[in-house]
């Protein structure tokens, strides 16, 4: 009789249950990377770890980080929206113009969020009606939204004259003098969207459609409707980020957001959301965006030209994609070997 035969069945079941109960967070890799980068920079430049600087980094992560949250849903459903930067800009311009016209800033901000959702709806309707990938549709709407925004703002920054409203003071305020309120809104949005993605029917459908669209359709999931909802969600988040930017900065420049899309996609990929769809991690995307901000800030602390940050971000993205493909290859290989051993 072997030693394993002496283990009571219930004890074995309890051991397996305990193993299933303890699971290492999937974001542990990017968390370690972020902490490691901060430790290295902080060791060489102790001022980097000053709480004021760290909270400033978090504040700088807010607006792009919000767009990364929405992009997680799109990548999870095997879609990419190239127009996010101009939806952000156009929504901010729309809200700022309403404020300039004398409309209450809170109402203007709400209208800006709805306007962003409307832009997302345009993307979704075109993609669903013509059965085109969102990346193709948004390649066109990228220029459309850019052109319309530049026409509306006449190529000039929009600056609301009266900024005495609580909207501006609240969004630009800092708790205890160091914690940006905008960053707290960003964190709250990330937690809410994490729950939506992993604990709601909509989130389940997004991941099911991204994992296998044909199987999802056979299971009764309305794939076209889910695609449309996801693109509208992306537009609404762009609108929210845009109006908060106006409240935080007090203005919106004509070209703000033009280079957002590549950074947003990079953050999501670095965070662990695969391009192949079927899965997404909101927490990973937030950490991925923080990694990009730490890279940019670290270059400044080391006295390196900030233009190198674009190269480093691209290099980190390539490494993240390569590592993802390597892990998937090894996983697939183990499954195939397991099947061969089973049949043998």
CSV table of C-alpha atoms in Angstrom, one decimal:
chain,number,residue,atom,x,y,z
A,1,UNK,CA,0.0,0.0,0.0
A,2,UNK,CA,1.4,3.4,-1.0
A,3,UNK,CA,1.6,6.4,1.3
A,4,UNK,CA,-1.0,8.2,-0.7
A,5,UNK,CA,-3.4,5.4,0.0
A,6,UNK,CA,-3.1,6.2,3.7
A,7,UNK,CA,-4.4,9.8,3.2
A,8,UNK,CA,-8.1,10.0,4.1
A,9,UNK,CA,-10.3,11.0,1.1
A,10,UNK,CA,-11.7,13.9,3.0
A,11,UNK,CA,-8.3,15.2,3.9
A,12,UNK,CA,-7.3,15.0,0.2
A,13,UNK,CA,-10.4,16.9,-0.8
A,14,UNK,CA,-9.7,19.6,1.8
A,15,UNK,CA,-6.2,20.0,0.5
A,16,UNK,CA,-7.4,20.4,-3.0
A,17,UNK,CA,-10.1,22.9,-1.9
A,18,UNK,CA,-7.4,24.9,0.0
A,19,UNK,CA,-5.2,25.0,-3.1
A,20,UNK,CA,-8.2,26.2,-5.2
A,21,UNK,CA,-9.0,28.8,-2.6
A,22,UNK,CA,-5.5,30.4,-2.7
A,23,UNK,CA,-4.8,31.9,-6.1
A,24,UNK,CA,-2.0,34.3,-6.9
A,25,UNK,CA,-3.4,37.5,-8.4
A,26,UNK,CA,-2.9,37.6,-12.2
A,27,UNK,CA,-1.6,41.1,-11.9
A,28,UNK,CA,1.3,40.1,-9.6
A,29,UNK,CA,3.8,40.3,-12.4
A,30,UNK,CA,3.1,43.9,-13.3
A,31,UNK,CA,2.8,44.8,-9.6
A,32,UNK,CA,6.3,43.5,-9.0
A,33,UNK,CA,7.5,45.3,-12.1
A,34,UNK,CA,6.0,48.6,-10.9
A,35,UNK,CA,7.4,48.3,-7.4
A,36,UNK,CA,10.8,47.2,-8.7
A,37,UNK,CA,11.0,50.2,-11.0
A,38,UNK,CA,10.0,52.6,-8.3
A,39,UNK,CA,12.6,51.1,-5.9
A,40,UNK,CA,15.4,51.4,-8.4
A,41,UNK,CA,14.6,55.0,-9.3
A,42,UNK,CA,14.0,55.8,-5.6
A,43,UNK,CA,17.3,54.3,-4.6
A,44,UNK,CA,19.2,56.4,-7.2
A,45,UNK,CA,17.0,59.5,-6.7
A,46,UNK,CA,15.4,59.5,-3.2
A,47,UNK,CA,13.3,62.6,-4.1
A,48,UNK,CA,11.3,60.4,-6.4
A,49,UNK,CA,9.7,58.6,-3.5
A,50,UNK,CA,8.5,61.9,-2.0
A,51,UNK,CA,4.8,61.4,-1.3
A,52,UNK,CA,3.9,64.7,-3.1
A,53,UNK,CA,5.7,63.4,-6.2
A,54,UNK,CA,4.0,60.0,-6.0
A,55,UNK,CA,0.6,61.4,-5.7
A,56,UNK,CA,1.4,63.8,-8.5
A,57,UNK,CA,2.2,60.7,-10.6
A,58,UNK,CA,-1.1,59.2,-9.7
A,59,UNK,CA,-2.8,62.4,-10.8
A,60,UNK,CA,-1.0,62.4,-14.1
A,61,UNK,CA,-2.2,58.8,-14.6
A,62,UNK,CA,-5.9,59.8,-14.2
A,63,UNK,CA,-7.1,60.9,-17.6
A,64,UNK,CA,-5.2,58.4,-19.8
A,65,UNK,CA,-5.9,55.7,-17.2
A,66,UNK,CA,-9.6,56.2,-17.6
A,67,UNK,CA,-9.3,55.6,-21.3
A,68,UNK,CA,-7.3,52.5,-20.6
A,69,UNK,CA,-10.1,51.1,-18.4
A,70,UNK,CA,-12.5,51.4,-21.3
A,71,UNK,CA,-10.0,49.9,-23.7
A,72,UNK,CA,-9.8,46.8,-21.6
A,73,UNK,CA,-13.4,46.0,-22.4
A,74,UNK,CA,-12.6,46.5,-26.1
A,75,UNK,CA,-9.5,44.3,-26.2
A,76,UNK,CA,-11.4,41.7,-24.2
A,77,UNK,CA,-14.0,41.6,-27.0
A,78,UNK,CA,-11.3,41.6,-29.7
A,79,UNK,CA,-11.8,45.2,-30.7
A,80,UNK,CA,-9.6,48.3,-30.7
A,81,UNK,CA,-10.9,51.9,-30.8
A,82,UNK,CA,-8.4,54.2,-32.5
A,83,UNK,CA,-10.6,57.3,-32.0
A,84,UNK,CA,-10.4,57.5,-28.1
A,85,UNK,CA,-8.1,60.5,-28.1
A,86,UNK,CA,-10.4,62.6,-30.2
A,87,UNK,CA,-13.5,61.4,-28.5
A,88,UNK,CA,-11.8,62.7,-25.3
A,89,UNK,CA,-10.9,66.0,-27.0
A,90,UNK,CA,-14.3,66.5,-28.7
A,91,UNK,CA,-16.2,65.8,-25.5
A,92,UNK,CA,-14.1,68.2,-23.6
A,93,UNK,CA,-14.5,70.9,-26.2
A,94,UNK,CA,-18.2,70.4,-26.3
A,95,UNK,CA,-18.5,70.7,-22.5
A,96,UNK,CA,-16.2,73.7,-22.4
A,97,UNK,CA,-18.2,75.5,-25.1
A,98,UNK,CA,-21.4,75.0,-23.1
A,99,UNK,CA,-19.6,76.5,-20.0
A,100,UNK,CA,-18.5,79.4,-22.1
A,101,UNK,CA,-22.1,79.9,-23.2
A,102,UNK,CA,-23.1,80.3,-19.6
A,103,UNK,CA,-24.6,76.8,-18.9
A,104,UNK,CA,-23.9,75.4,-15.4
A,105,UNK,CA,-20.6,73.6,-15.4
A,106,UNK,CA,-22.1,70.5,-13.8
A,107,UNK,CA,-24.8,70.3,-16.4
A,108,UNK,CA,-22.2,71.0,-19.1
A,109,UNK,CA,-20.0,68.1,-17.7
A,110,UNK,CA,-23.0,65.7,-17.8
A,111,UNK,CA,-23.8,66.8,-21.3
A,112,UNK,CA,-20.1,66.1,-22.2
A,113,UNK,CA,-20.3,62.6,-20.9
A,114,UNK,CA,-23.5,62.0,-22.9
A,115,UNK,CA,-21.8,63.5,-26.0
A,116,UNK,CA,-18.9,61.1,-25.6
A,117,UNK,CA,-21.3,58.2,-25.3
A,118,UNK,CA,-23.0,59.5,-28.5
A,119,UNK,CA,-19.6,59.4,-30.3
A,120,UNK,CA,-19.1,55.9,-29.2
A,121,UNK,CA,-22.6,55.1,-30.4
A,122,UNK,CA,-21.7,56.3,-33.9
A,123,UNK,CA,-18.7,54.0,-33.9
A,124,UNK,CA,-20.8,51.1,-32.7
A,125,UNK,CA,-23.6,51.6,-35.1
A,126,UNK,CA,-21.3,51.8,-38.1
A,127,UNK,CA,-19.3,48.7,-36.9
A,128,UNK,CA,-22.4,46.6,-36.2
A,129,UNK,CA,-24.5,47.7,-39.2
A,130,UNK,CA,-21.7,47.2,-41.7
A,131,UNK,CA,-20.2,44.2,-39.8
A,132,UNK,CA,-16.8,45.8,-39.8
A,133,UNK,CA,-14.1,45.5,-37.1
A,134,UNK,CA,-14.0,48.6,-34.8
A,135,UNK,CA,-10.4,49.3,-35.7
A,136,UNK,CA,-11.4,49.9,-39.3
A,137,UNK,CA,-14.4,52.1,-38.4
A,138,UNK,CA,-12.4,54.1,-35.9
A,139,UNK,CA,-9.6,54.7,-38.3
A,140,UNK,CA,-12.1,56.8,-40.2
A,141,UNK,CA,-13.9,58.4,-37.2
A,142,UNK,CA,-10.5,59.3,-35.8
A,143,UNK,CA,-10.1,61.9,-38.5
A,144,UNK,CA,-13.8,62.8,-38.5
A,145,UNK,CA,-13.9,63.6,-34.8
A,146,UNK,CA,-10.5,65.4,-35.1
A,147,UNK,CA,-11.7,67.5,-37.9
A,148,UNK,CA,-15.1,68.4,-36.3
A,149,UNK,CA,-13.4,69.3,-33.0
A,150,UNK,CA,-10.9,71.6,-34.7
A,151,UNK,CA,-13.8,73.2,-36.7
A,152,UNK,CA,-15.8,73.8,-33.5
A,153,UNK,CA,-12.9,75.1,-31.4
A,154,UNK,CA,-11.5,77.1,-34.4
A,155,UNK,CA,-8.0,75.7,-33.7
A,156,UNK,CA,-7.9,77.5,-30.3
A,157,UNK,CA,-7.9,76.5,-26.7
A,158,UNK,CA,-11.3,76.7,-25.0
A,159,UNK,CA,-11.1,78.4,-21.6
A,160,UNK,CA,-14.3,78.8,-19.6
A,161,UNK,CA,-14.3,82.4,-18.3
A,162,UNK,CA,-16.1,81.8,-15.0
A,163,UNK,CA,-14.3,79.1,-13.0
A,164,UNK,CA,-15.8,79.9,-9.6
A,165,UNK,CA,-18.2,76.9,-9.8
A,166,UNK,CA,-17.8,74.0,-7.4
A,167,UNK,CA,-17.2,71.8,-10.4
A,168,UNK,CA,-13.7,73.3,-11.0
A,169,UNK,CA,-12.8,73.6,-7.3
A,170,UNK,CA,-13.8,70.0,-6.6
A,171,UNK,CA,-12.2,68.4,-9.6
A,172,UNK,CA,-8.9,70.3,-9.1
A,173,UNK,CA,-8.9,70.0,-5.3
A,174,UNK,CA,-6.4,67.9,-3.3
A,175,UNK,CA,-7.3,66.1,-0.1
A,176,UNK,CA,-4.9,66.8,2.7
A,177,UNK,CA,-3.1,69.0,0.2
A,178,UNK,CA,-1.5,66.1,-1.7
A,179,UNK,CA,-4.2,63.6,-2.9
A,180,UNK,CA,-5.9,64.8,-6.1
A,181,UNK,CA,-9.7,64.3,-6.1
A,182,UNK,CA,-9.5,63.5,-9.8
A,183,UNK,CA,-7.3,60.5,-8.9
A,184,UNK,CA,-9.8,59.3,-6.4
A,185,UNK,CA,-12.5,59.4,-9.0
A,186,UNK,CA,-10.2,57.4,-11.3
A,187,UNK,CA,-9.6,54.7,-8.6
A,188,UNK,CA,-13.4,54.5,-7.9
A,189,UNK,CA,-14.1,54.1,-11.6
A,190,UNK,CA,-11.4,51.4,-11.9
A,191,UNK,CA,-12.9,49.4,-9.0
A,192,UNK,CA,-16.4,49.8,-10.4
A,193,UNK,CA,-15.4,48.6,-13.9
A,194,UNK,CA,-13.5,45.7,-12.3
A,195,UNK,CA,-16.7,44.5,-10.7
A,196,UNK,CA,-18.6,45.1,-14.0
A,197,UNK,CA,-16.1,43.1,-16.0
A,198,UNK,CA,-15.9,40.1,-13.6
A,199,UNK,CA,-19.1,40.1,-11.7
A,200,UNK,CA,-21.9,41.1,-14.0
A,201,UNK,CA,-23.8,39.6,-17.0
A,202,UNK,CA,-22.4,42.3,-19.3
A,203,UNK,CA,-18.8,41.5,-18.3
A,204,UNK,CA,-19.4,37.8,-18.7
A,205,UNK,CA,-20.8,38.4,-22.2
A,206,UNK,CA,-17.9,40.7,-23.2
A,207,UNK,CA,-15.4,38.0,-22.3
A,208,UNK,CA,-17.5,35.2,-23.8
A,209,UNK,CA,-17.8,37.0,-27.1
A,210,UNK,CA,-14.1,37.8,-27.1
A,211,UNK,CA,-13.2,34.3,-26.3
A,212,UNK,CA,-15.3,32.6,-29.0
A,213,UNK,CA,-17.8,34.8,-30.9
A,214,UNK,CA,-19.4,31.8,-32.7
A,215,UNK,CA,-19.9,29.8,-29.5
A,216,UNK,CA,-21.2,32.9,-27.8
A,217,UNK,CA,-23.8,33.4,-30.6
A,218,UNK,CA,-24.9,29.7,-30.4
A,219,UNK,CA,-25.2,30.2,-26.6
A,220,UNK,CA,-27.8,32.9,-27.2
A,221,UNK,CA,-25.6,35.9,-26.5
A,222,UNK,CA,-26.5,38.9,-28.8
A,223,UNK,CA,-22.9,39.5,-30.0
A,224,UNK,CA,-23.8,42.6,-32.1
A,225,UNK,CA,-25.6,44.2,-29.1
A,226,UNK,CA,-22.6,43.5,-26.8
A,227,UNK,CA,-20.2,45.1,-29.3
A,228,UNK,CA,-22.4,48.1,-29.5
A,229,UNK,CA,-22.7,48.5,-25.7
A,230,UNK,CA,-18.9,48.1,-25.4
A,231,UNK,CA,-18.2,50.9,-27.9
A,232,UNK,CA,-20.8,53.2,-26.2
A,233,UNK,CA,-19.1,52.5,-22.9
A,234,UNK,CA,-15.8,53.5,-24.4
A,235,UNK,CA,-17.2,56.7,-25.6
A,236,UNK,CA,-18.9,57.5,-22.3
A,237,UNK,CA,-15.6,57.0,-20.4
A,238,UNK,CA,-13.8,59.2,-23.0
A,239,UNK,CA,-16.4,61.9,-22.3
A,240,UNK,CA,-16.0,61.5,-18.5
A,241,UNK,CA,-12.2,61.8,-18.8
A,242,UNK,CA,-12.5,64.8,-21.1
A,243,UNK,CA,-14.9,66.8,-18.9
A,244,UNK,CA,-12.8,66.0,-15.8
A,245,UNK,CA,-9.7,67.3,-17.7
A,246,UNK,CA,-11.5,70.6,-18.3
A,247,UNK,CA,-12.3,70.8,-14.6
A,248,UNK,CA,-8.8,69.9,-13.6
A,249,UNK,CA,-6.9,72.1,-16.1
A,250,UNK,CA,-9.5,74.8,-16.6
A,251,UNK,CA,-9.1,74.6,-20.4
A,252,UNK,CA,-8.8,72.2,-23.3
A,253,UNK,CA,-6.2,72.6,-26.0
A,254,UNK,CA,-7.1,72.0,-29.6
A,255,UNK,CA,-4.7,69.0,-30.0
A,256,UNK,CA,-4.9,67.5,-26.6
A,257,UNK,CA,-5.5,63.8,-26.9
A,258,UNK,CA,-4.0,63.4,-30.4
A,259,UNK,CA,-1.4,60.9,-29.2
A,260,UNK,CA,-3.4,59.2,-26.5
A,261,UNK,CA,-4.4,56.0,-28.3
A,262,UNK,CA,-1.0,54.3,-28.5
A,263,UNK,CA,-0.2,55.0,-24.9
A,264,UNK,CA,-3.6,53.7,-23.8
A,265,UNK,CA,-3.2,50.5,-25.8
A,266,UNK,CA,0.3,50.0,-24.5
A,267,UNK,CA,-0.8,50.4,-20.9
A,268,UNK,CA,-3.6,47.8,-21.4
A,269,UNK,CA,-1.2,45.3,-23.0
A,270,UNK,CA,1.5,45.8,-20.4
A,271,UNK,CA,-1.1,45.3,-17.7
A,272,UNK,CA,-1.9,41.8,-19.0
A,273,UNK,CA,-4.9,42.1,-21.3
A,274,UNK,CA,-4.2,39.9,-24.4
A,275,UNK,CA,-4.8,41.1,-27.9
A,276,UNK,CA,-6.5,37.8,-28.7
A,277,UNK,CA,-9.5,38.7,-26.5
A,278,UNK,CA,-11.6,36.7,-24.1
A,279,UNK,CA,-10.1,38.2,-21.0
A,280,UNK,CA,-9.2,41.5,-19.5
A,281,UNK,CA,-7.8,43.0,-16.3
A,282,UNK,CA,-8.8,46.5,-15.2
A,283,UNK,CA,-6.3,46.5,-12.3
A,284,UNK,CA,-3.5,45.4,-14.6
A,285,UNK,CA,-4.4,48.3,-17.0
A,286,UNK,CA,-4.2,50.8,-14.2
A,287,UNK,CA,-0.8,49.5,-13.1
A,288,UNK,CA,0.3,49.4,-16.7
A,289,UNK,CA,-0.5,53.1,-17.1
A,290,UNK,CA,1.3,53.8,-13.8
A,291,UNK,CA,4.4,52.0,-15.2
A,292,UNK,CA,4.4,54.2,-18.2
A,293,UNK,CA,4.1,57.3,-16.0
A,294,UNK,CA,7.0,56.0,-13.8
A,295,UNK,CA,9.1,55.5,-16.9
A,296,UNK,CA,8.5,59.1,-18.0
A,297,UNK,CA,9.1,60.6,-14.6
A,298,UNK,CA,12.2,58.4,-14.0
A,299,UNK,CA,13.8,59.6,-17.2
A,300,UNK,CA,13.3,63.2,-16.0
A,301,UNK,CA,14.8,62.4,-12.6
A,302,UNK,CA,17.8,60.9,-14.3
A,303,UNK,CA,18.2,63.9,-16.5
A,304,UNK,CA,17.4,62.0,-19.7
A,305,UNK,CA,15.6,63.7,-22.5
A,306,UNK,CA,11.9,63.1,-22.0
A,307,UNK,CA,11.5,62.3,-25.7
A,308,UNK,CA,13.1,58.9,-24.9
A,309,UNK,CA,10.0,58.0,-22.9
A,310,UNK,CA,8.2,57.2,-26.2
A,311,UNK,CA,10.9,54.7,-27.2
A,312,UNK,CA,11.0,53.1,-23.8
A,313,UNK,CA,7.2,52.7,-23.7
A,314,UNK,CA,7.3,51.0,-27.1
A,315,UNK,CA,10.1,48.7,-26.0
A,316,UNK,CA,8.2,47.7,-22.8
A,317,UNK,CA,5.1,47.1,-24.9
A,318,UNK,CA,7.0,44.8,-27.3
A,319,UNK,CA,8.4,42.9,-24.3
A,320,UNK,CA,5.0,42.5,-22.7
A,321,UNK,CA,3.5,41.2,-26.0
A,322,UNK,CA,6.4,38.8,-26.5
A,323,UNK,CA,6.2,37.5,-23.0
A,324,UNK,CA,2.4,37.0,-23.4
A,325,UNK,CA,2.9,35.0,-26.6
A,326,UNK,CA,5.7,32.9,-25.0
A,327,UNK,CA,3.5,32.1,-22.0
A,328,UNK,CA,0.6,31.1,-24.3
A,329,UNK,CA,2.9,28.9,-26.4
A,330,UNK,CA,4.2,27.1,-23.3
A,331,UNK,CA,0.6,26.7,-22.0
A,332,UNK,CA,-0.6,25.3,-25.3
A,333,UNK,CA,2.4,23.0,-25.5
A,334,UNK,CA,1.8,21.6,-22.0
A,335,UNK,CA,-1.9,20.9,-22.9
A,336,UNK,CA,-0.8,19.1,-26.1
A,337,UNK,CA,1.8,17.0,-24.2
A,338,UNK,CA,-0.8,16.2,-21.6
A,339,UNK,CA,-3.2,15.0,-24.3
A,340,UNK,CA,-0.5,12.9,-25.9
A,341,UNK,CA,0.4,11.3,-22.5
A,342,UNK,CA,-3.3,10.6,-21.8
A,343,UNK,CA,-3.8,8.8,-25.1
A,344,UNK,CA,-0.6,7.0,-24.7
